[in-house]
Amino acid sequence: MRQSISMRYCLSVMCLWLLLTSIALAQSETAPATLSAPAQTPVTNGGSLTPLTSEDHVLRVGDELILHISSLPELPSSYIVRVDGYFFHPLVGEIKASGRTLGDLRAELHKKLAKELRKPEFRLGIKQVAKHQVAVLGEAQRQGAFEVGLGSTVLDVIAQAGGLTEKADRETAVLLRGNQRLEVGLRPDTGGGLTEVRSGDVLYILSGAPVSVAGEVTKPGVYSVSRTVGTPQQAILAAGGAKEEASLSRVRLIRATEPEPILLDLRANPETAIPDKARQIQDGDIIVVPARQAVILGAVSEPGPIPLRGGETLIDVLPAKVSKDSDVNKILVVRASDVRAQRDKKEEYNLKNYFEKGDASAAVAINDGDIIYVPARSEGSGIFGRGFNILSLISLARLFF
């Protein structure tokens, strides 16, 4: 009795299993074929993962694909795009991959697999993207071809090449891409260097223009400045910047093609203060940054330039220079702006009350580039004598600036 109950139980279980199996088969026969298209496929790129969609990567030689067919798990799943742009699949043969996106490739694989399988279900993705081959020429520490990963930028390639030489143009480089010649910026602080490179690109690092920087800068010497966007200000920055005592209102640019130095006022807006011919650096330019100073001329003990540190007044700089021949009743001051413009203009100050009574009303500011002239007591004496004039004074003062 127990044996017959056990037998009937086993038959019931078997019938239930057969029923469930037949339902599952029926559903699979009517279900449509589906393509697995993940929204993002992890792409190995030098040890890091970069999200990559089927729409933003065009397959190329060396890319490694993952193709897994659900009903044929025993087939190989990894395929590398060959030099001819194809890969071989044991079931459907040669497949063109280079130049296509994953979406394009999925569509073709579905058509081919549908001819061989009743249920052409599969998954397609990218296992690893081929490295970019980019050549670097010019003023790089190492020249040659370098492998860089997907999404690499111009700055990444320069890093692979060991950086730039001292002679390099650090502002602009040239990227050769097929028949295109692209100028790319290199300064990260202005968004430069972030142009993405492609396989086959040639990055040419330009040489800069050699410029000598002298005077009141941190590190006087010869520096390489961009030929395309280099300015006098950038040359001074390359030399470590101007010292505290430097005069940026009287910077001189000496150029072999110019008959005399070009005077630059680098304190103001260069669009209006710097002559057009001086805004772009040229090979062999010399930039001289002078110290801040004024010039004292006339009947004084030691005529010539005096250094300024800032905040000096007429009664700070003059008393030590006057002599028994000095006429302090009519001190002349010619301002730097009038010196630059060669204007016949002057200011007059009487220091007699200062010397006799300590009156400091003549304590006017003396600024960089000003000229102070002290006349002599006796008429007809002094540097200019009876023929004194402001323009002659300015011409003489230029010897010291």
mmCIF file of N, CA and C in Angstrom, residues 257-370:
data_model
loop_
_atom_site.group_PDB
_atom_site.id
_atom_site.type_symbol
_atom_site.label_atom_id
_atom_site.label_comp_id
_atom_site.label_asym_id
_atom_site.label_seq_id
_atom_site.Cartn_x
_atom_site.Cartn_y
_atom_site.Cartn_z
ATOM 1 N N THR A 257 65.859 95.950 -35.975
ATOM 2 C CA THR A 257 65.254 96.619 -37.133
ATOM 3 C C THR A 257 64.762 98.028 -36.816
ATOM 4 N N GLU A 258 64.857 98.451 -35.542
ATOM 5 C CA GLU A 258 64.397 99.777 -35.149
ATOM 6 C C GLU A 258 65.594 100.688 -34.881
ATOM 7 N N PRO A 259 65.535 101.948 -35.332
ATOM 8 C CA PRO A 259 66.689 102.848 -35.173
ATOM 9 C C PRO A 259 66.974 103.212 -33.718
ATOM 10 N N GLU A 260 65.954 103.173 -32.847
ATOM 11 C CA GLU A 260 66.165 103.483 -31.439
ATOM 12 C C GLU A 260 65.209 102.648 -30.588
ATOM 13 N N PRO A 261 65.489 102.516 -29.288
ATOM 14 C CA PRO A 261 64.635 101.683 -28.431
ATOM 15 C C PRO A 261 63.180 102.155 -28.425
ATOM 16 N N ILE A 262 62.286 101.196 -28.263
ATOM 17 C CA ILE A 262 60.861 101.492 -28.155
ATOM 18 C C ILE A 262 60.515 101.558 -26.672
ATOM 19 N N LEU A 263 59.958 102.689 -26.232
ATOM 20 C CA LEU A 263 59.614 102.867 -24.822
ATOM 21 C C LEU A 263 58.228 102.287 -24.563
ATOM 22 N N LEU A 264 58.128 101.412 -23.550
ATOM 23 C CA LEU A 264 56.872 100.730 -23.236
ATOM 24 C C LEU A 264 56.421 101.084 -21.829
ATOM 25 N N ASP A 265 55.146 101.363 -21.696
ATOM 26 C CA ASP A 265 54.537 101.549 -20.377
ATOM 27 C C ASP A 265 53.680 100.314 -20.105
ATOM 28 N N LEU A 266 54.212 99.364 -19.346
ATOM 29 C CA LEU A 266 53.526 98.099 -19.115
ATOM 30 C C LEU A 266 52.584 98.147 -17.920
ATOM 31 N N ARG A 267 52.396 99.326 -17.330
ATOM 32 C CA ARG A 267 51.439 99.442 -16.238
ATOM 33 C C ARG A 267 50.019 99.569 -16.767
ATOM 34 N N ALA A 268 49.885 100.127 -17.942
ATOM 35 C CA ALA A 268 48.566 100.453 -18.479
ATOM 36 C C ALA A 268 48.060 99.348 -19.389
ATOM 37 N N ASN A 269 46.911 99.575 -19.986
ATOM 38 C CA ASN A 269 46.304 98.631 -20.923
ATOM 39 C C ASN A 269 47.184 98.525 -22.168
ATOM 40 N N PRO A 270 47.755 97.341 -22.452
ATOM 41 C CA PRO A 270 48.649 97.211 -23.605
ATOM 42 C C PRO A 270 47.966 97.503 -24.934
ATOM 43 N N GLU A 271 46.634 97.407 -24.975
ATOM 44 C CA GLU A 271 45.926 97.689 -26.217
ATOM 45 C C GLU A 271 46.089 99.146 -26.628
ATOM 46 N N THR A 272 46.303 100.023 -25.645
ATOM 47 C CA THR A 272 46.426 101.442 -25.963
ATOM 48 C C THR A 272 47.810 102.005 -25.647
ATOM 49 N N ALA A 273 48.516 101.384 -24.694
ATOM 50 C CA ALA A 273 49.783 101.958 -24.233
ATOM 51 C C ALA A 273 50.994 101.429 -24.989
ATOM 52 N N ILE A 274 50.887 100.265 -25.608
ATOM 53 C CA ILE A 274 52.027 99.662 -26.290
ATOM 54 C C ILE A 274 51.852 99.827 -27.791
ATOM 55 N N PRO A 275 52.849 100.343 -28.483
ATOM 56 C CA PRO A 275 52.751 100.471 -29.945
ATOM 57 C C PRO A 275 52.494 99.120 -30.602
ATOM 58 N N ASP A 276 51.786 99.139 -31.714
ATOM 59 C CA ASP A 276 51.445 97.893 -32.406
ATOM 60 C C ASP A 276 52.676 97.054 -32.717
ATOM 61 N N LYS A 277 53.746 97.693 -33.149
ATOM 62 C CA LYS A 277 54.940 96.956 -33.558
ATOM 63 C C LYS A 277 55.635 96.269 -32.394
ATOM 64 N N ALA A 278 55.289 96.663 -31.156
ATOM 65 C CA ALA A 278 55.969 96.095 -29.979
ATOM 66 C C ALA A 278 55.133 95.054 -29.256
ATOM 67 N N ARG A 279 53.902 94.825 -29.691
ATOM 68 C CA ARG A 279 53.036 93.889 -28.971
ATOM 69 C C ARG A 279 53.432 92.437 -29.207
ATOM 70 N N GLN A 280 54.071 92.160 -30.323
ATOM 71 C CA GLN A 280 54.484 90.798 -30.647
ATOM 72 C C GLN A 280 56.007 90.693 -30.590
ATOM 73 N N ILE A 281 56.490 89.759 -29.779
ATOM 74 C CA ILE A 281 57.930 89.551 -29.644
ATOM 75 C C ILE A 281 58.520 89.012 -30.948
ATOM 76 N N GLN A 282 59.759 89.417 -31.238
ATOM 77 C CA GLN A 282 60.489 88.915 -32.400
ATOM 78 C C GLN A 282 61.831 88.331 -31.965
ATOM 79 N N ASP A 283 62.401 87.494 -32.841
ATOM 80 C CA ASP A 283 63.708 86.903 -32.553
ATOM 81 C C ASP A 283 64.742 87.988 -32.253
ATOM 82 N N GLY A 284 65.498 87.777 -31.196
ATOM 83 C CA GLY A 284 66.605 88.678 -30.892
ATOM 84 C C GLY A 284 66.233 89.944 -30.159
ATOM 85 N N ASP A 285 64.962 90.104 -29.792
ATOM 86 C CA ASP A 285 64.566 91.300 -29.030
ATOM 87 C C ASP A 285 65.309 91.349 -27.691
ATOM 88 N N ILE A 286 65.574 92.555 -27.239
ATOM 89 C CA ILE A 286 66.172 92.782 -25.917
ATOM 90 C C ILE A 286 65.211 93.655 -25.112
ATOM 91 N N ILE A 287 64.857 93.202 -23.929
ATOM 92 C CA ILE A 287 63.957 93.964 -23.065
ATOM 93 C C ILE A 287 64.727 94.380 -21.822
ATOM 94 N N VAL A 288 64.742 95.665 -21.558
ATOM 95 C CA VAL A 288 65.460 96.209 -20.401
ATOM 96 C C VAL A 288 64.437 96.825 -19.447
ATOM 97 N N VAL A 289 64.411 96.301 -18.220
ATOM 98 C CA VAL A 289 63.505 96.820 -17.191
ATOM 99 C C VAL A 289 64.341 97.680 -16.241
ATOM 100 N N PRO A 290 64.196 99.009 -16.292
ATOM 101 C CA PRO A 290 65.037 99.870 -15.443
ATOM 102 C C PRO A 290 64.509 99.943 -14.015
ATOM 103 N N ALA A 291 65.335 100.477 -13.139
ATOM 104 C CA ALA A 291 64.902 100.744 -11.763
ATOM 105 C C ALA A 291 64.125 102.055 -11.722
ATOM 106 N N ARG A 292 63.256 102.193 -10.738
ATOM 107 C CA ARG A 292 62.531 103.455 -10.571
ATOM 108 C C ARG A 292 63.511 104.535 -10.139
ATOM 109 N N GLN A 293 63.456 105.662 -10.809
ATOM 110 C CA GLN A 293 64.374 106.748 -10.483
ATOM 111 C C GLN A 293 63.841 108.076 -11.009
ATOM 112 N N ALA A 294 64.349 109.124 -10.418
ATOM 113 C CA ALA A 294 64.157 110.481 -10.932
ATOM 114 C C ALA A 294 65.548 111.028 -11.267
ATOM 115 N N VAL A 295 65.598 112.140 -11.954
ATOM 116 C CA VAL A 295 66.882 112.750 -12.322
ATOM 117 C C VAL A 295 66.930 114.185 -11.790
ATOM 118 N N ILE A 296 68.032 114.524 -11.109
ATOM 119 C CA ILE A 296 68.253 115.888 -10.619
ATOM 120 C C ILE A 296 69.361 116.522 -11.455
ATOM 121 N N LEU A 297 69.072 117.657 -12.043
ATOM 122 C CA LEU A 297 70.037 118.369 -12.882
ATOM 123 C C LEU A 297 70.163 119.817 -12.405
ATOM 124 N N GLY A 298 71.183 120.487 -12.906
ATOM 125 C CA GLY A 298 71.374 121.907 -12.588
ATOM 126 C C GLY A 298 72.481 122.117 -11.583
ATOM 127 N N ALA A 299 72.315 123.167 -10.767
ATOM 128 C CA ALA A 299 73.347 123.582 -9.814
ATOM 129 C C ALA A 299 73.201 122.781 -8.520
ATOM 130 N N VAL A 300 73.578 121.515 -8.580
ATOM 131 C CA VAL A 300 73.537 120.634 -7.417
ATOM 132 C C VAL A 300 74.901 119.963 -7.280
ATOM 133 N N SER A 301 75.124 119.367 -6.121
ATOM 134 C CA SER A 301 76.439 118.779 -5.860
ATOM 135 C C SER A 301 76.706 117.545 -6.736
ATOM 136 N N GLU A 302 75.701 116.720 -6.938
ATOM 137 C CA GLU A 302 75.875 115.504 -7.741
ATOM 138 C C GLU A 302 74.682 115.334 -8.683
ATOM 139 N N PRO A 303 74.736 115.982 -9.850
ATOM 140 C CA PRO A 303 73.636 115.804 -10.796
ATOM 141 C C PRO A 303 73.592 114.362 -11.322
ATOM 142 N N GLY A 304 72.381 113.923 -11.626
ATOM 143 C CA GLY A 304 72.231 112.572 -12.168
ATOM 144 C C GLY A 304 71.016 111.861 -11.584
ATOM 145 N N PRO A 305 70.913 110.578 -11.799
ATOM 146 C CA PRO A 305 69.740 109.829 -11.341
ATOM 147 C C PRO A 305 69.779 109.559 -9.839
ATOM 148 N N ILE A 306 68.613 109.478 -9.225
ATOM 149 C CA ILE A 306 68.488 109.086 -7.823
ATOM 150 C C ILE A 306 67.452 107.955 -7.748
ATOM 151 N N PRO A 307 67.750 106.911 -7.004
ATOM 152 C CA PRO A 307 66.798 105.789 -6.930
ATOM 153 C C PRO A 307 65.564 106.155 -6.125
ATOM 154 N N LEU A 308 64.433 105.572 -6.497
ATOM 155 C CA LEU A 308 63.177 105.785 -5.775
ATOM 156 C C LEU A 308 62.648 104.444 -5.286
ATOM 157 N N ARG A 309 62.159 104.429 -4.088
ATOM 158 C CA ARG A 309 61.550 103.225 -3.526
ATOM 159 C C ARG A 309 60.039 103.371 -3.387
ATOM 160 N N GLY A 310 59.542 104.606 -3.605
ATOM 161 C CA GLY A 310 58.118 104.844 -3.514
ATOM 162 C C GLY A 310 57.775 105.779 -2.374
ATOM 163 N N GLY A 311 56.951 106.787 -2.645
ATOM 164 C CA GLY A 311 56.494 107.709 -1.608
ATOM 165 C C GLY A 311 57.397 108.897 -1.366
ATOM 166 N N GLU A 312 58.478 109.063 -2.141
ATOM 167 C CA GLU A 312 59.384 110.193 -1.927
ATOM 168 C C GLU A 312 58.731 111.517 -2.354
ATOM 169 N N THR A 313 59.164 112.597 -1.680
ATOM 170 C CA THR A 313 58.705 113.946 -2.037
ATOM 171 C C THR A 313 59.919 114.793 -2.419
ATOM 172 N N LEU A 314 59.614 116.008 -2.893
ATOM 173 C CA LEU A 314 60.701 116.899 -3.319
ATOM 174 C C LEU A 314 61.642 117.213 -2.167
ATOM 175 N N ILE A 315 61.117 117.397 -0.966
ATOM 176 C CA ILE A 315 62.000 117.737 0.153
ATOM 177 C C ILE A 315 62.694 116.491 0.728
ATOM 178 N N ASP A 316 62.313 115.299 0.256
ATOM 179 C CA ASP A 316 63.054 114.090 0.636
ATOM 180 C C ASP A 316 64.307 113.924 -0.206
ATOM 181 N N VAL A 317 64.208 114.260 -1.497
ATOM 182 C CA VAL A 317 65.306 113.931 -2.417
ATOM 183 C C VAL A 317 66.242 115.108 -2.691
ATOM 184 N N LEU A 318 65.786 116.335 -2.452
ATOM 185 C CA LEU A 318 66.595 117.477 -2.899
ATOM 186 C C LEU A 318 67.585 118.031 -1.882
ATOM 187 N N PRO A 319 67.250 118.190 -0.604
ATOM 188 C CA PRO A 319 68.163 118.883 0.321
ATOM 189 C C PRO A 319 69.596 118.361 0.300
ATOM 190 N N ALA A 320 69.786 117.069 0.183
ATOM 191 C CA ALA A 320 71.149 116.542 0.207
ATOM 192 C C ALA A 320 71.935 116.906 -1.040
ATOM 193 N N LYS A 321 71.246 117.408 -2.062
ATOM 194 C CA LYS A 321 71.914 117.701 -3.334
ATOM 195 C C LYS A 321 72.222 119.190 -3.541
ATOM 196 N N VAL A 322 71.563 120.060 -2.776
ATOM 197 C CA VAL A 322 71.771 121.503 -3.009
ATOM 198 C C VAL A 322 73.173 121.915 -2.560
ATOM 199 N N SER A 323 73.653 123.009 -3.174
ATOM 200 C CA SER A 323 74.980 123.542 -2.838
ATOM 201 C C SER A 323 74.876 125.053 -2.674
ATOM 202 N N LYS A 324 75.994 125.694 -2.430
ATOM 203 C CA LYS A 324 75.999 127.151 -2.243
ATOM 204 C C LYS A 324 75.610 127.883 -3.517
ATOM 205 N N ASP A 325 75.721 127.179 -4.649
ATOM 206 C CA ASP A 325 75.357 127.800 -5.925
ATOM 207 C C ASP A 325 73.891 127.591 -6.282
ATOM 208 N N SER A 326 73.163 126.788 -5.506
ATOM 209 C CA SER A 326 71.786 126.445 -5.845
ATOM 210 C C SER A 326 70.835 127.580 -5.535
ATOM 211 N N ASP A 327 69.925 127.877 -6.462
ATOM 212 C CA ASP A 327 68.869 128.857 -6.240
ATOM 213 C C ASP A 327 67.600 128.081 -5.902
ATOM 214 N N VAL A 328 67.263 127.992 -4.604
ATOM 215 C CA VAL A 328 66.129 127.162 -4.172
ATOM 216 C C VAL A 328 64.800 127.898 -4.261
ATOM 217 N N ASN A 329 64.814 129.151 -4.779
ATOM 218 C CA ASN A 329 63.568 129.904 -4.903
ATOM 219 C C ASN A 329 62.729 129.465 -6.107
ATOM 220 N N LYS A 330 63.341 128.780 -7.043
ATOM 221 C CA LYS A 330 62.620 128.436 -8.273
ATOM 222 C C LYS A 330 63.055 127.049 -8.759
ATOM 223 N N ILE A 331 62.631 126.038 -8.006
ATOM 224 C CA ILE A 331 62.918 124.644 -8.385
ATOM 225 C C ILE A 331 61.907 124.212 -9.438
ATOM 226 N N LEU A 332 62.391 123.624 -10.498
ATOM 227 C CA LEU A 332 61.518 123.181 -11.592
ATOM 228 C C LEU A 332 61.363 121.652 -11.556
ATOM 229 N N VAL A 333 60.138 121.189 -11.746
ATOM 230 C CA VAL A 333 59.859 119.756 -11.836
ATOM 231 C C VAL A 333 59.136 119.489 -13.155
ATOM 232 N N VAL A 334 59.697 118.588 -13.950
ATOM 233 C CA VAL A 334 59.064 118.160 -15.207
ATOM 234 C C VAL A 334 58.583 116.728 -14.987
ATOM 235 N N ARG A 335 57.282 116.509 -15.142
ATOM 236 C CA ARG A 335 56.684 115.204 -14.854
ATOM 237 C C ARG A 335 56.984 114.189 -15.964
ATOM 238 N N ALA A 336 56.979 112.922 -15.541
ATOM 239 C CA ALA A 336 57.335 111.835 -16.456
ATOM 240 C C ALA A 336 56.443 111.805 -17.689
ATOM 241 N N SER A 337 55.152 112.079 -17.518
ATOM 242 C CA SER A 337 54.240 112.063 -18.666
ATOM 243 C C SER A 337 54.624 113.115 -19.693
ATOM 244 N N ASP A 338 55.132 114.292 -19.217
ATOM 245 C CA ASP A 338 55.573 115.336 -20.135
ATOM 246 C C ASP A 338 56.915 114.988 -20.755
ATOM 247 N N VAL A 339 57.747 114.247 -19.987
ATOM 248 C CA VAL A 339 59.021 113.782 -20.544
ATOM 249 C C VAL A 339 58.752 112.847 -21.717
ATOM 250 N N ARG A 340 57.815 111.868 -21.524
ATOM 251 C CA ARG A 340 57.523 110.911 -22.593
ATOM 252 C C ARG A 340 56.924 111.603 -23.820
ATOM 253 N N ALA A 341 56.094 112.616 -23.567
ATOM 254 C CA ALA A 341 55.432 113.312 -24.680
ATOM 255 C C ALA A 341 56.260 114.468 -25.232
ATOM 256 N N GLN A 342 57.433 114.737 -24.634
ATOM 257 C CA GLN A 342 58.291 115.848 -25.049
ATOM 258 C C GLN A 342 57.515 117.177 -25.047
ATOM 259 N N ARG A 343 56.739 117.384 -23.963
ATOM 260 C CA ARG A 343 55.956 118.619 -23.842
ATOM 261 C C ARG A 343 56.750 119.696 -23.104
ATOM 262 N N ASP A 344 56.610 120.911 -23.553
ATOM 263 C CA ASP A 344 57.282 122.049 -22.916
ATOM 264 C C ASP A 344 56.428 122.518 -21.744
ATOM 265 N N LYS A 345 56.486 121.737 -20.640
ATOM 266 C CA LYS A 345 55.627 122.007 -19.495
ATOM 267 C C LYS A 345 56.421 121.774 -18.225
ATOM 268 N N LYS A 346 56.178 122.585 -17.199
ATOM 269 C CA LYS A 346 56.948 122.461 -15.961
ATOM 270 C C LYS A 346 56.107 122.905 -14.778
ATOM 271 N N GLU A 347 56.573 122.499 -13.575
ATOM 272 C CA GLU A 347 55.996 122.964 -12.316
ATOM 273 C C GLU A 347 57.098 123.702 -11.556
ATOM 274 N N GLU A 348 56.737 124.793 -10.855
ATOM 275 C CA GLU A 348 57.732 125.573 -10.117
ATOM 276 C C GLU A 348 57.434 125.518 -8.614
ATOM 277 N N TYR A 349 58.505 125.351 -7.817
ATOM 278 C CA TYR A 349 58.351 125.267 -6.361
ATOM 279 C C TYR A 349 59.453 126.103 -5.695
ATOM 280 N N ASN A 350 59.089 126.755 -4.587
ATOM 281 C CA ASN A 350 60.021 127.581 -3.819
ATOM 282 C C ASN A 350 60.344 126.850 -2.521
ATOM 283 N N LEU A 351 61.613 126.458 -2.333
ATOM 284 C CA LEU A 351 62.016 125.719 -1.144
ATOM 285 C C LEU A 351 62.696 126.613 -0.097
ATOM 286 N N LYS A 352 62.700 127.934 -0.338
ATOM 287 C CA LYS A 352 63.368 128.830 0.611
ATOM 288 C C LYS A 352 62.724 128.736 1.995
ATOM 289 N N ASN A 353 61.397 128.749 2.039
ATOM 290 C CA ASN A 353 60.705 128.676 3.331
ATOM 291 C C ASN A 353 60.957 127.342 4.036
ATOM 292 N N TYR A 354 61.190 126.306 3.258
ATOM 293 C CA TYR A 354 61.488 125.015 3.889
ATOM 294 C C TYR A 354 62.852 125.076 4.581
ATOM 295 N N PHE A 355 63.843 125.614 3.870
ATOM 296 C CA PHE A 355 65.186 125.662 4.440
ATOM 297 C C PHE A 355 65.281 126.663 5.597
ATOM 298 N N GLU A 356 64.488 127.735 5.549
ATOM 299 C CA GLU A 356 64.593 128.768 6.581
ATOM 300 C C GLU A 356 63.630 128.533 7.739
ATOM 301 N N LYS A 357 62.423 128.026 7.460
ATOM 302 C CA LYS A 357 61.399 127.920 8.493
ATOM 303 C C LYS A 357 60.844 126.502 8.677
ATOM 304 N N GLY A 358 61.310 125.576 7.835
ATOM 305 C CA GLY A 358 60.796 124.203 7.948
ATOM 306 C C GLY A 358 59.412 124.016 7.352
ATOM 307 N N ASP A 359 58.985 124.957 6.504
ATOM 308 C CA ASP A 359 57.678 124.871 5.851
ATOM 309 C C ASP A 359 57.692 123.714 4.837
ATOM 310 N N ALA A 360 56.792 122.751 5.035
ATOM 311 C CA ALA A 360 56.780 121.558 4.177
ATOM 312 C C ALA A 360 55.733 121.627 3.082
ATOM 313 N N SER A 361 55.264 122.812 2.740
ATOM 314 C CA SER A 361 54.233 122.938 1.708
ATOM 315 C C SER A 361 54.733 122.523 0.331
ATOM 316 N N ALA A 362 56.041 122.507 0.148
ATOM 317 C CA ALA A 362 56.609 122.102 -1.145
ATOM 318 C C ALA A 362 56.902 120.598 -1.205
ATOM 319 N N ALA A 363 56.314 119.855 -0.255
ATOM 320 C CA ALA A 363 56.575 118.404 -0.217
ATOM 321 C C ALA A 363 55.679 117.682 -1.228
ATOM 322 N N VAL A 364 55.875 118.001 -2.491
ATOM 323 C CA VAL A 364 55.097 117.347 -3.562
ATOM 324 C C VAL A 364 55.743 116.009 -3.904
ATOM 325 N N ALA A 365 54.927 115.083 -4.358
ATOM 326 C CA ALA A 365 55.431 113.741 -4.679
ATOM 327 C C ALA A 365 56.360 113.779 -5.880
ATOM 328 N N ILE A 366 57.425 112.992 -5.798
ATOM 329 C CA ILE A 366 58.339 112.794 -6.917
ATOM 330 C C ILE A 366 58.196 111.341 -7.372
ATOM 331 N N ASN A 367 57.873 111.185 -8.636
ATOM 332 C CA ASN A 367 57.575 109.862 -9.168
ATOM 333 C C ASN A 367 58.621 109.399 -10.174
ATOM 334 N N ASP A 368 58.541 108.139 -10.503
ATOM 335 C CA ASP A 368 59.466 107.546 -11.459
ATOM 336 C C ASP A 368 59.440 108.306 -12.781
ATOM 337 N N GLY A 369 60.629 108.676 -13.251
ATOM 338 C CA GLY A 369 60.742 109.360 -14.531
ATOM 339 C C GLY A 369 60.680 110.872 -14.462
ATOM 340 N N ASP A 370 60.431 111.432 -13.271
ATOM 341 C CA ASP A 370 60.375 112.899 -13.153
ATOM 342 C C ASP A 370 61.783 113.495 -13.256
#
